[in-house]
Amino acid sequence: GQSFEDAIPYFKTKEYDKALPIVEKLADHGHLEAQVQLSAMYALGLGVTRDINKSMQLLQLAAEKGHSQAQFIFATHLLNGTNIGIDKNRGFNMLLLSAKNKNPNAQFVLCVELSIKENSHFDLVESYAWCAVSAQREHKNQNLAKNILGPAENIIRTRLGDEVFERAKNLGEERIRNY
């Protein structure tokens, strides 16, 4: 049988029609990376007729089976209502799963989103903890996360007190160990 790696050269040369049968077969057999790739192919119309519903079905399937990048992408669709109905609670929970599955993008988004007072999941302690995690991970927003920690500490200490900040700091250290 063929592996996902057999399709990669076809993606690199944009021969999507040759990658398609490999990826479809693997996706049908539960290969998560193939499901995510096939979802992208349907979303963008690469080697297939563009089909957003099929794309979202495949993305959701991979997300529900624990693929952290699929969880992150699916969460953003749920939170923003793009290509599927908006569902903030489900989107937030999917984002949290992705972060706990060590997705640095999800960890950074939680760092920011939990600090916004208008969001229903507003929580400065949780925000600080996810910023601490995000500041430790190598990714494109690592320096932003590092730059958020100082002002976040000041806000928590000023508005909520030193005890609450110590709780946030301890939660951050625990998250760094676990995620």
mmCIF file with all atom_site columns, C-alpha atoms in Angstrom:
data_model
loop_
_atom_site.group_PDB
_atom_site.id
_atom_site.type_symbol
_atom_site.label_atom_id
_atom_site.label_alt_id
_atom_site.label_comp_id
_atom_site.label_asym_id
_atom_site.label_entity_id
_atom_site.label_seq_id
_atom_site.pdbx_PDB_ins_code
_atom_site.Cartn_x
_atom_site.Cartn_y
_atom_site.Cartn_z
_atom_site.occupancy
_atom_site.B_iso_or_equiv
_atom_site.pdbx_formal_charge
_atom_site.auth_seq_id
_atom_site.auth_comp_id
_atom_site.auth_asym_id
_atom_site.auth_atom_id
_atom_site.pdbx_PDB_model_num
ATOM 1   C CA . GLY A 1 1   ? 0.000   0.000  0.000  1.00 0.00 ? 1   GLY A CA 1
ATOM 2   C CA . GLN A 1 2   ? 0.940   3.596  -0.414 1.00 0.00 ? 2   GLN A CA 1
ATOM 3   C CA . SER A 1 3   ? 1.842   5.963  2.391  1.00 0.00 ? 3   SER A CA 1
ATOM 4   C CA . PHE A 1 4   ? 1.162   9.665  2.821  1.00 0.00 ? 4   PHE A CA 1
ATOM 5   C CA . GLU A 1 5   ? 4.802   10.343 1.950  1.00 0.00 ? 5   GLU A CA 1
ATOM 6   C CA . ASP A 1 6   ? 4.103   8.925  -1.537 1.00 0.00 ? 6   ASP A CA 1
ATOM 7   C CA . ALA A 1 7   ? 1.772   11.881 -2.199 1.00 0.00 ? 7   ALA A CA 1
ATOM 8   C CA . ILE A 1 8   ? 4.166   14.614 -1.044 1.00 0.00 ? 8   ILE A CA 1
ATOM 9   C CA . PRO A 1 9   ? 6.204   14.857 -4.286 1.00 0.00 ? 9   PRO A CA 1
ATOM 10  C CA . TYR A 1 10  ? 2.947   15.390 -6.193 1.00 0.00 ? 10  TYR A CA 1
ATOM 11  C CA . PHE A 1 11  ? 1.983   18.249 -3.877 1.00 0.00 ? 11  PHE A CA 1
ATOM 12  C CA . LYS A 1 12  ? 5.401   19.833 -4.354 1.00 0.00 ? 12  LYS A CA 1
ATOM 13  C CA . THR A 1 13  ? 5.008   19.728 -8.152 1.00 0.00 ? 13  THR A CA 1
ATOM 14  C CA . LYS A 1 14  ? 1.313   20.740 -7.944 1.00 0.00 ? 14  LYS A CA 1
ATOM 15  C CA . GLU A 1 15  ? 0.222   17.479 -9.576 1.00 0.00 ? 15  GLU A CA 1
ATOM 16  C CA . TYR A 1 16  ? -2.867  17.278 -7.402 1.00 0.00 ? 16  TYR A CA 1
ATOM 17  C CA . ASP A 1 17  ? -4.617  14.849 -9.727 1.00 0.00 ? 17  ASP A CA 1
ATOM 18  C CA . LYS A 1 18  ? -1.834  12.322 -8.978 1.00 0.00 ? 18  LYS A CA 1
ATOM 19  C CA . ALA A 1 19  ? -1.861  13.005 -5.225 1.00 0.00 ? 19  ALA A CA 1
ATOM 20  C CA . LEU A 1 20  ? -5.640  12.728 -4.973 1.00 0.00 ? 20  LEU A CA 1
ATOM 21  C CA . PRO A 1 21  ? -6.097  8.931  -5.214 1.00 0.00 ? 21  PRO A CA 1
ATOM 22  C CA . ILE A 1 22  ? -3.362  8.345  -2.641 1.00 0.00 ? 22  ILE A CA 1
ATOM 23  C CA . VAL A 1 23  ? -4.723  10.905 -0.191 1.00 0.00 ? 23  VAL A CA 1
ATOM 24  C CA . GLU A 1 24  ? -8.357  9.848  -0.684 1.00 0.00 ? 24  GLU A CA 1
ATOM 25  C CA . LYS A 1 25  ? -7.606  6.202  0.028  1.00 0.00 ? 25  LYS A CA 1
ATOM 26  C CA . LEU A 1 26  ? -5.597  7.050  3.141  1.00 0.00 ? 26  LEU A CA 1
ATOM 27  C CA . ALA A 1 27  ? -8.248  9.502  4.358  1.00 0.00 ? 27  ALA A CA 1
ATOM 28  C CA . ASP A 1 28  ? -10.952 6.856  3.888  1.00 0.00 ? 28  ASP A CA 1
ATOM 29  C CA . HIS A 1 29  ? -8.895  4.560  6.107  1.00 0.00 ? 29  HIS A CA 1
ATOM 30  C CA . GLY A 1 30  ? -8.630  7.136  8.900  1.00 0.00 ? 30  GLY A CA 1
ATOM 31  C CA . HIS A 1 31  ? -5.198  8.649  8.216  1.00 0.00 ? 31  HIS A CA 1
ATOM 32  C CA . LEU A 1 32  ? -5.475  12.023 9.980  1.00 0.00 ? 32  LEU A CA 1
ATOM 33  C CA . GLU A 1 33  ? -2.832  13.894 7.978  1.00 0.00 ? 33  GLU A CA 1
ATOM 34  C CA . ALA A 1 34  ? -4.469  12.700 4.755  1.00 0.00 ? 34  ALA A CA 1
ATOM 35  C CA . GLN A 1 35  ? -7.862  13.904 6.008  1.00 0.00 ? 35  GLN A CA 1
ATOM 36  C CA . VAL A 1 36  ? -6.430  17.350 6.754  1.00 0.00 ? 36  VAL A CA 1
ATOM 37  C CA . GLN A 1 37  ? -4.690  17.526 3.366  1.00 0.00 ? 37  GLN A CA 1
ATOM 38  C CA . LEU A 1 38  ? -7.807  16.369 1.526  1.00 0.00 ? 38  LEU A CA 1
ATOM 39  C CA . SER A 1 39  ? -9.817  18.969 3.435  1.00 0.00 ? 39  SER A CA 1
ATOM 40  C CA . ALA A 1 40  ? -7.431  21.661 2.171  1.00 0.00 ? 40  ALA A CA 1
ATOM 41  C CA . MET A 1 41  ? -7.690  20.307 -1.371 1.00 0.00 ? 41  MET A CA 1
ATOM 42  C CA . TYR A 1 42  ? -11.497 20.570 -1.251 1.00 0.00 ? 42  TYR A CA 1
ATOM 43  C CA . ALA A 1 43  ? -11.360 24.021 0.370  1.00 0.00 ? 43  ALA A CA 1
ATOM 44  C CA . LEU A 1 44  ? -9.056  25.355 -2.356 1.00 0.00 ? 44  LEU A CA 1
ATOM 45  C CA . GLY A 1 45  ? -10.215 23.258 -5.313 1.00 0.00 ? 45  GLY A CA 1
ATOM 46  C CA . LEU A 1 46  ? -6.833  21.600 -5.814 1.00 0.00 ? 46  LEU A CA 1
ATOM 47  C CA . GLY A 1 47  ? -7.296  18.556 -8.057 1.00 0.00 ? 47  GLY A CA 1
ATOM 48  C CA . VAL A 1 48  ? -10.975 18.403 -7.079 1.00 0.00 ? 48  VAL A CA 1
ATOM 49  C CA . THR A 1 49  ? -14.050 20.549 -7.523 1.00 0.00 ? 49  THR A CA 1
ATOM 50  C CA . ARG A 1 50  ? -14.103 23.061 -4.678 1.00 0.00 ? 50  ARG A CA 1
ATOM 51  C CA . ASP A 1 51  ? -16.485 21.784 -1.984 1.00 0.00 ? 51  ASP A CA 1
ATOM 52  C CA . ILE A 1 52  ? -16.489 23.661 1.323  1.00 0.00 ? 52  ILE A CA 1
ATOM 53  C CA . ASN A 1 53  ? -18.948 21.259 2.969  1.00 0.00 ? 53  ASN A CA 1
ATOM 54  C CA . LYS A 1 54  ? -16.756 18.248 2.179  1.00 0.00 ? 54  LYS A CA 1
ATOM 55  C CA . SER A 1 55  ? -13.717 20.215 3.354  1.00 0.00 ? 55  SER A CA 1
ATOM 56  C CA . MET A 1 56  ? -15.354 21.021 6.698  1.00 0.00 ? 56  MET A CA 1
ATOM 57  C CA . GLN A 1 57  ? -16.518 17.404 7.166  1.00 0.00 ? 57  GLN A CA 1
ATOM 58  C CA . LEU A 1 58  ? -12.981 16.101 6.681  1.00 0.00 ? 58  LEU A CA 1
ATOM 59  C CA . LEU A 1 59  ? -11.495 18.796 8.912  1.00 0.00 ? 59  LEU A CA 1
ATOM 60  C CA . GLN A 1 60  ? -14.010 18.060 11.659 1.00 0.00 ? 60  GLN A CA 1
ATOM 61  C CA . LEU A 1 61  ? -13.312 14.329 11.409 1.00 0.00 ? 61  LEU A CA 1
ATOM 62  C CA . ALA A 1 62  ? -9.553  14.842 11.857 1.00 0.00 ? 62  ALA A CA 1
ATOM 63  C CA . ALA A 1 63  ? -10.157 17.389 14.641 1.00 0.00 ? 63  ALA A CA 1
ATOM 64  C CA . GLU A 1 64  ? -12.422 15.049 16.568 1.00 0.00 ? 64  GLU A CA 1
ATOM 65  C CA . LYS A 1 65  ? -9.805  12.306 16.287 1.00 0.00 ? 65  LYS A CA 1
ATOM 66  C CA . GLY A 1 66  ? -7.162  14.537 17.890 1.00 0.00 ? 66  GLY A CA 1
ATOM 67  C CA . HIS A 1 67  ? -5.175  16.167 15.062 1.00 0.00 ? 67  HIS A CA 1
ATOM 68  C CA . SER A 1 68  ? -4.046  19.407 16.738 1.00 0.00 ? 68  SER A CA 1
ATOM 69  C CA . GLN A 1 69  ? -3.732  21.517 13.570 1.00 0.00 ? 69  GLN A CA 1
ATOM 70  C CA . ALA A 1 70  ? -7.164  20.342 12.376 1.00 0.00 ? 70  ALA A CA 1
ATOM 71  C CA . GLN A 1 71  ? -8.526  21.245 15.813 1.00 0.00 ? 71  GLN A CA 1
ATOM 72  C CA . PHE A 1 72  ? -7.003  24.712 15.539 1.00 0.00 ? 72  PHE A CA 1
ATOM 73  C CA . ILE A 1 73  ? -8.304  25.346 12.012 1.00 0.00 ? 73  ILE A CA 1
ATOM 74  C CA . PHE A 1 74  ? -11.754 23.941 12.792 1.00 0.00 ? 74  PHE A CA 1
ATOM 75  C CA . ALA A 1 75  ? -11.898 26.039 15.974 1.00 0.00 ? 75  ALA A CA 1
ATOM 76  C CA . THR A 1 76  ? -11.175 29.212 14.018 1.00 0.00 ? 76  THR A CA 1
ATOM 77  C CA . HIS A 1 77  ? -13.983 28.369 11.599 1.00 0.00 ? 77  HIS A CA 1
ATOM 78  C CA . LEU A 1 78  ? -16.387 27.831 14.509 1.00 0.00 ? 78  LEU A CA 1
ATOM 79  C CA . LEU A 1 79  ? -15.297 31.004 16.298 1.00 0.00 ? 79  LEU A CA 1
ATOM 80  C CA . ASN A 1 80  ? -15.518 33.178 13.187 1.00 0.00 ? 80  ASN A CA 1
ATOM 81  C CA . GLY A 1 81  ? -18.426 31.455 11.467 1.00 0.00 ? 81  GLY A CA 1
ATOM 82  C CA . THR A 1 82  ? -16.450 31.007 8.251  1.00 0.00 ? 82  THR A CA 1
ATOM 83  C CA . ASN A 1 83  ? -17.681 28.156 6.063  1.00 0.00 ? 83  ASN A CA 1
ATOM 84  C CA . ILE A 1 84  ? -19.791 26.779 8.944  1.00 0.00 ? 84  ILE A CA 1
ATOM 85  C CA . GLY A 1 85  ? -22.199 28.234 11.458 1.00 0.00 ? 85  GLY A CA 1
ATOM 86  C CA . ILE A 1 86  ? -20.717 30.262 14.279 1.00 0.00 ? 86  ILE A CA 1
ATOM 87  C CA . ASP A 1 87  ? -20.501 28.356 17.561 1.00 0.00 ? 87  ASP A CA 1
ATOM 88  C CA . LYS A 1 88  ? -18.330 30.231 20.062 1.00 0.00 ? 88  LYS A CA 1
ATOM 89  C CA . ASN A 1 89  ? -18.528 27.653 22.866 1.00 0.00 ? 89  ASN A CA 1
ATOM 90  C CA . ARG A 1 90  ? -17.731 24.689 20.643 1.00 0.00 ? 90  ARG A CA 1
ATOM 91  C CA . GLY A 1 91  ? -14.994 26.718 18.936 1.00 0.00 ? 91  GLY A CA 1
ATOM 92  C CA . PHE A 1 92  ? -13.447 27.693 22.253 1.00 0.00 ? 92  PHE A CA 1
ATOM 93  C CA . ASN A 1 93  ? -13.504 24.082 23.468 1.00 0.00 ? 93  ASN A CA 1
ATOM 94  C CA . MET A 1 94  ? -11.899 22.897 20.219 1.00 0.00 ? 94  MET A CA 1
ATOM 95  C CA . LEU A 1 95  ? -9.258  25.634 20.574 1.00 0.00 ? 95  LEU A CA 1
ATOM 96  C CA . LEU A 1 96  ? -8.570  24.461 24.120 1.00 0.00 ? 96  LEU A CA 1
ATOM 97  C CA . LEU A 1 97  ? -8.174  20.860 22.903 1.00 0.00 ? 97  LEU A CA 1
ATOM 98  C CA . SER A 1 98  ? -5.747  22.009 20.239 1.00 0.00 ? 98  SER A CA 1
ATOM 99  C CA . ALA A 1 99  ? -3.725  23.975 22.811 1.00 0.00 ? 99  ALA A CA 1
ATOM 100 C CA . LYS A 1 100 ? -3.622  20.979 25.132 1.00 0.00 ? 100 LYS A CA 1
ATOM 101 C CA . ASN A 1 101 ? -2.422  18.930 22.157 1.00 0.00 ? 101 ASN A CA 1
ATOM 102 C CA . LYS A 1 102 ? 0.573   21.304 22.042 1.00 0.00 ? 102 LYS A CA 1
ATOM 103 C CA . ASN A 1 103 ? -0.477  23.402 19.060 1.00 0.00 ? 103 ASN A CA 1
ATOM 104 C CA . PRO A 1 104 ? 1.509   26.655 19.477 1.00 0.00 ? 104 PRO A CA 1
ATOM 105 C CA . ASN A 1 105 ? -0.957  28.674 17.387 1.00 0.00 ? 105 ASN A CA 1
ATOM 106 C CA . ALA A 1 106 ? -3.860  27.626 19.617 1.00 0.00 ? 106 ALA A CA 1
ATOM 107 C CA . GLN A 1 107 ? -1.810  28.367 22.729 1.00 0.00 ? 107 GLN A CA 1
ATOM 108 C CA . PHE A 1 108 ? -1.073  31.884 21.497 1.00 0.00 ? 108 PHE A CA 1
ATOM 109 C CA . VAL A 1 109 ? -4.674  32.552 20.454 1.00 0.00 ? 109 VAL A CA 1
ATOM 110 C CA . LEU A 1 110 ? -5.834  31.517 23.953 1.00 0.00 ? 110 LEU A CA 1
ATOM 111 C CA . CYS A 1 111 ? -3.211  33.835 25.429 1.00 0.00 ? 111 CYS A CA 1
ATOM 112 C CA . VAL A 1 112 ? -4.766  36.741 23.538 1.00 0.00 ? 112 VAL A CA 1
ATOM 113 C CA . GLU A 1 113 ? -8.456  35.806 23.406 1.00 0.00 ? 113 GLU A CA 1
ATOM 114 C CA . LEU A 1 114 ? -8.759  35.093 27.129 1.00 0.00 ? 114 LEU A CA 1
ATOM 115 C CA . SER A 1 115 ? -7.424  38.593 27.860 1.00 0.00 ? 115 SER A CA 1
ATOM 116 C CA . ILE A 1 116 ? -10.184 40.383 25.937 1.00 0.00 ? 116 ILE A CA 1
ATOM 117 C CA . LYS A 1 117 ? -12.828 41.578 28.358 1.00 0.00 ? 117 LYS A CA 1
ATOM 118 C CA . GLU A 1 118 ? -15.637 41.410 25.777 1.00 0.00 ? 118 GLU A CA 1
ATOM 119 C CA . ASN A 1 119 ? -15.106 37.673 25.165 1.00 0.00 ? 119 ASN A CA 1
ATOM 120 C CA . SER A 1 120 ? -17.378 35.289 27.023 1.00 0.00 ? 120 SER A CA 1
ATOM 121 C CA . HIS A 1 121 ? -14.384 33.233 28.176 1.00 0.00 ? 121 HIS A CA 1
ATOM 122 C CA . PHE A 1 122 ? -12.495 36.270 29.577 1.00 0.00 ? 122 PHE A CA 1
ATOM 123 C CA . ASP A 1 123 ? -10.070 35.074 32.276 1.00 0.00 ? 123 ASP A CA 1
ATOM 124 C CA . LEU A 1 124 ? -6.829  36.902 33.019 1.00 0.00 ? 124 LEU A CA 1
ATOM 125 C CA . VAL A 1 125 ? -5.385  34.013 35.039 1.00 0.00 ? 125 VAL A CA 1
ATOM 126 C CA . GLU A 1 126 ? -5.946  31.556 32.182 1.00 0.00 ? 126 GLU A CA 1
ATOM 127 C CA . SER A 1 127 ? -4.695  34.132 29.688 1.00 0.00 ? 127 SER A CA 1
ATOM 128 C CA . TYR A 1 128 ? -1.461  34.587 31.633 1.00 0.00 ? 128 TYR A CA 1
ATOM 129 C CA . ALA A 1 129 ? -0.962  30.814 31.905 1.00 0.00 ? 129 ALA A CA 1
ATOM 130 C CA . TRP A 1 130 ? -1.372  30.287 28.140 1.00 0.00 ? 130 TRP A CA 1
ATOM 131 C CA . CYS A 1 131 ? 0.894   33.292 27.432 1.00 0.00 ? 131 CYS A CA 1
ATOM 132 C CA . ALA A 1 132 ? 3.535   31.661 29.626 1.00 0.00 ? 132 ALA A CA 1
ATOM 133 C CA . VAL A 1 133 ? 3.250   28.454 27.589 1.00 0.00 ? 133 VAL A CA 1
ATOM 134 C CA . SER A 1 134 ? 3.272   30.345 24.294 1.00 0.00 ? 134 SER A CA 1
ATOM 135 C CA . ALA A 1 135 ? 6.358   32.323 25.346 1.00 0.00 ? 135 ALA A CA 1
ATOM 136 C CA . GLN A 1 136 ? 8.238   29.038 25.860 1.00 0.00 ? 136 GLN A CA 1
ATOM 137 C CA . ARG A 1 137 ? 7.370   27.492 22.469 1.00 0.00 ? 137 ARG A CA 1
ATOM 138 C CA . GLU A 1 138 ? 9.245   28.214 19.261 1.00 0.00 ? 138 GLU A CA 1
ATOM 139 C CA . HIS A 1 139 ? 6.694   29.652 16.832 1.00 0.00 ? 139 HIS A CA 1
ATOM 140 C CA . LYS A 1 140 ? 6.029   32.837 14.917 1.00 0.00 ? 140 LYS A CA 1
ATOM 141 C CA . ASN A 1 141 ? 4.276   34.562 17.856 1.00 0.00 ? 141 ASN A CA 1
ATOM 142 C CA . GLN A 1 142 ? 6.719   33.555 20.598 1.00 0.00 ? 142 GLN A CA 1
ATOM 143 C CA . ASN A 1 143 ? 8.144   37.071 21.012 1.00 0.00 ? 143 ASN A CA 1
ATOM 144 C CA . LEU A 1 144 ? 4.657   38.593 21.130 1.00 0.00 ? 144 LEU A CA 1
ATOM 145 C CA . ALA A 1 145 ? 3.730   36.173 23.907 1.00 0.00 ? 145 ALA A CA 1
ATOM 146 C CA . LYS A 1 146 ? 6.901   37.117 25.797 1.00 0.00 ? 146 LYS A CA 1
ATOM 147 C CA . ASN A 1 147 ? 6.035   40.811 25.411 1.00 0.00 ? 147 ASN A CA 1
ATOM 148 C CA . ILE A 1 148 ? 2.524   40.253 26.787 1.00 0.00 ? 148 ILE A CA 1
ATOM 149 C CA . LEU A 1 149 ? 3.706   38.632 30.042 1.00 0.00 ? 149 LEU A CA 1
ATOM 150 C CA . GLY A 1 150 ? 5.081   41.773 31.723 1.00 0.00 ? 150 GLY A CA 1
ATOM 151 C CA . PRO A 1 151 ? 2.022   43.984 31.170 1.00 0.00 ? 151 PRO A CA 1
ATOM 152 C CA . ALA A 1 152 ? -0.255  41.033 32.005 1.00 0.00 ? 152 ALA A CA 1
ATOM 153 C CA . GLU A 1 153 ? 1.533   40.558 35.318 1.00 0.00 ? 153 GLU A CA 1
ATOM 154 C CA . ASN A 1 154 ? 1.096   44.274 36.122 1.00 0.00 ? 154 ASN A CA 1
ATOM 155 C CA . ILE A 1 155 ? -2.608  44.183 35.285 1.00 0.00 ? 155 ILE A CA 1
ATOM 156 C CA . ILE A 1 156 ? -3.249  41.070 37.362 1.00 0.00 ? 156 ILE A CA 1
ATOM 157 C CA . ARG A 1 157 ? -1.267  42.376 40.360 1.00 0.00 ? 157 ARG A CA 1
ATOM 158 C CA . THR A 1 158 ? -2.960  45.806 40.180 1.00 0.00 ? 158 THR A CA 1
ATOM 159 C CA . ARG A 1 159 ? -6.538  44.660 39.565 1.00 0.00 ? 159 ARG A CA 1
ATOM 160 C CA . LEU A 1 160 ? -6.644  41.261 41.240 1.00 0.00 ? 160 LEU A CA 1
ATOM 161 C CA . GLY A 1 161 ? -3.755  41.215 43.711 1.00 0.00 ? 161 GLY A CA 1
ATOM 162 C CA . ASP A 1 162 ? -0.490  39.375 44.286 1.00 0.00 ? 162 ASP A CA 1
ATOM 163 C CA . GLU A 1 163 ? -2.170  36.129 45.388 1.00 0.00 ? 163 GLU A CA 1
ATOM 164 C CA . VAL A 1 164 ? -4.071  35.876 42.112 1.00 0.00 ? 164 VAL A CA 1
ATOM 165 C CA . PHE A 1 165 ? -0.897  36.583 40.177 1.00 0.00 ? 165 PHE A CA 1
ATOM 166 C CA . GLU A 1 166 ? 0.923   33.786 42.047 1.00 0.00 ? 166 GLU A CA 1
ATOM 167 C CA . ARG A 1 167 ? -1.925  31.459 41.065 1.00 0.00 ? 167 ARG A CA 1
ATOM 168 C CA . ALA A 1 168 ? -1.589  32.562 37.419 1.00 0.00 ? 168 ALA A CA 1
ATOM 169 C CA . LYS A 1 169 ? 2.194   32.094 37.527 1.00 0.00 ? 169 LYS A CA 1
ATOM 170 C CA . ASN A 1 170 ? 1.859   28.610 39.071 1.00 0.00 ? 170 ASN A CA 1
ATOM 171 C CA . LEU A 1 171 ? -0.778  27.637 36.521 1.00 0.00 ? 171 LEU A CA 1
ATOM 172 C CA . GLY A 1 172 ? 1.534   28.831 33.753 1.00 0.00 ? 172 GLY A CA 1
ATOM 173 C CA . GLU A 1 173 ? 4.416   26.742 35.117 1.00 0.00 ? 173 GLU A CA 1
ATOM 174 C CA . GLU A 1 174 ? 2.130   23.700 35.327 1.00 0.00 ? 174 GLU A CA 1
ATOM 175 C CA . ARG A 1 175 ? 0.945   24.240 31.758 1.00 0.00 ? 175 ARG A CA 1
ATOM 176 C CA . ILE A 1 176 ? 4.528   24.572 30.512 1.00 0.00 ? 176 ILE A CA 1
ATOM 177 C CA . ARG A 1 177 ? 5.295   21.158 32.042 1.00 0.00 ? 177 ARG A CA 1
ATOM 178 C CA . ASN A 1 178 ? 2.146   19.550 30.609 1.00 0.00 ? 178 ASN A CA 1
ATOM 179 C CA . TYR A 1 179 ? 1.666   21.245 27.244 1.00 0.00 ? 179 TYR A CA 1
#
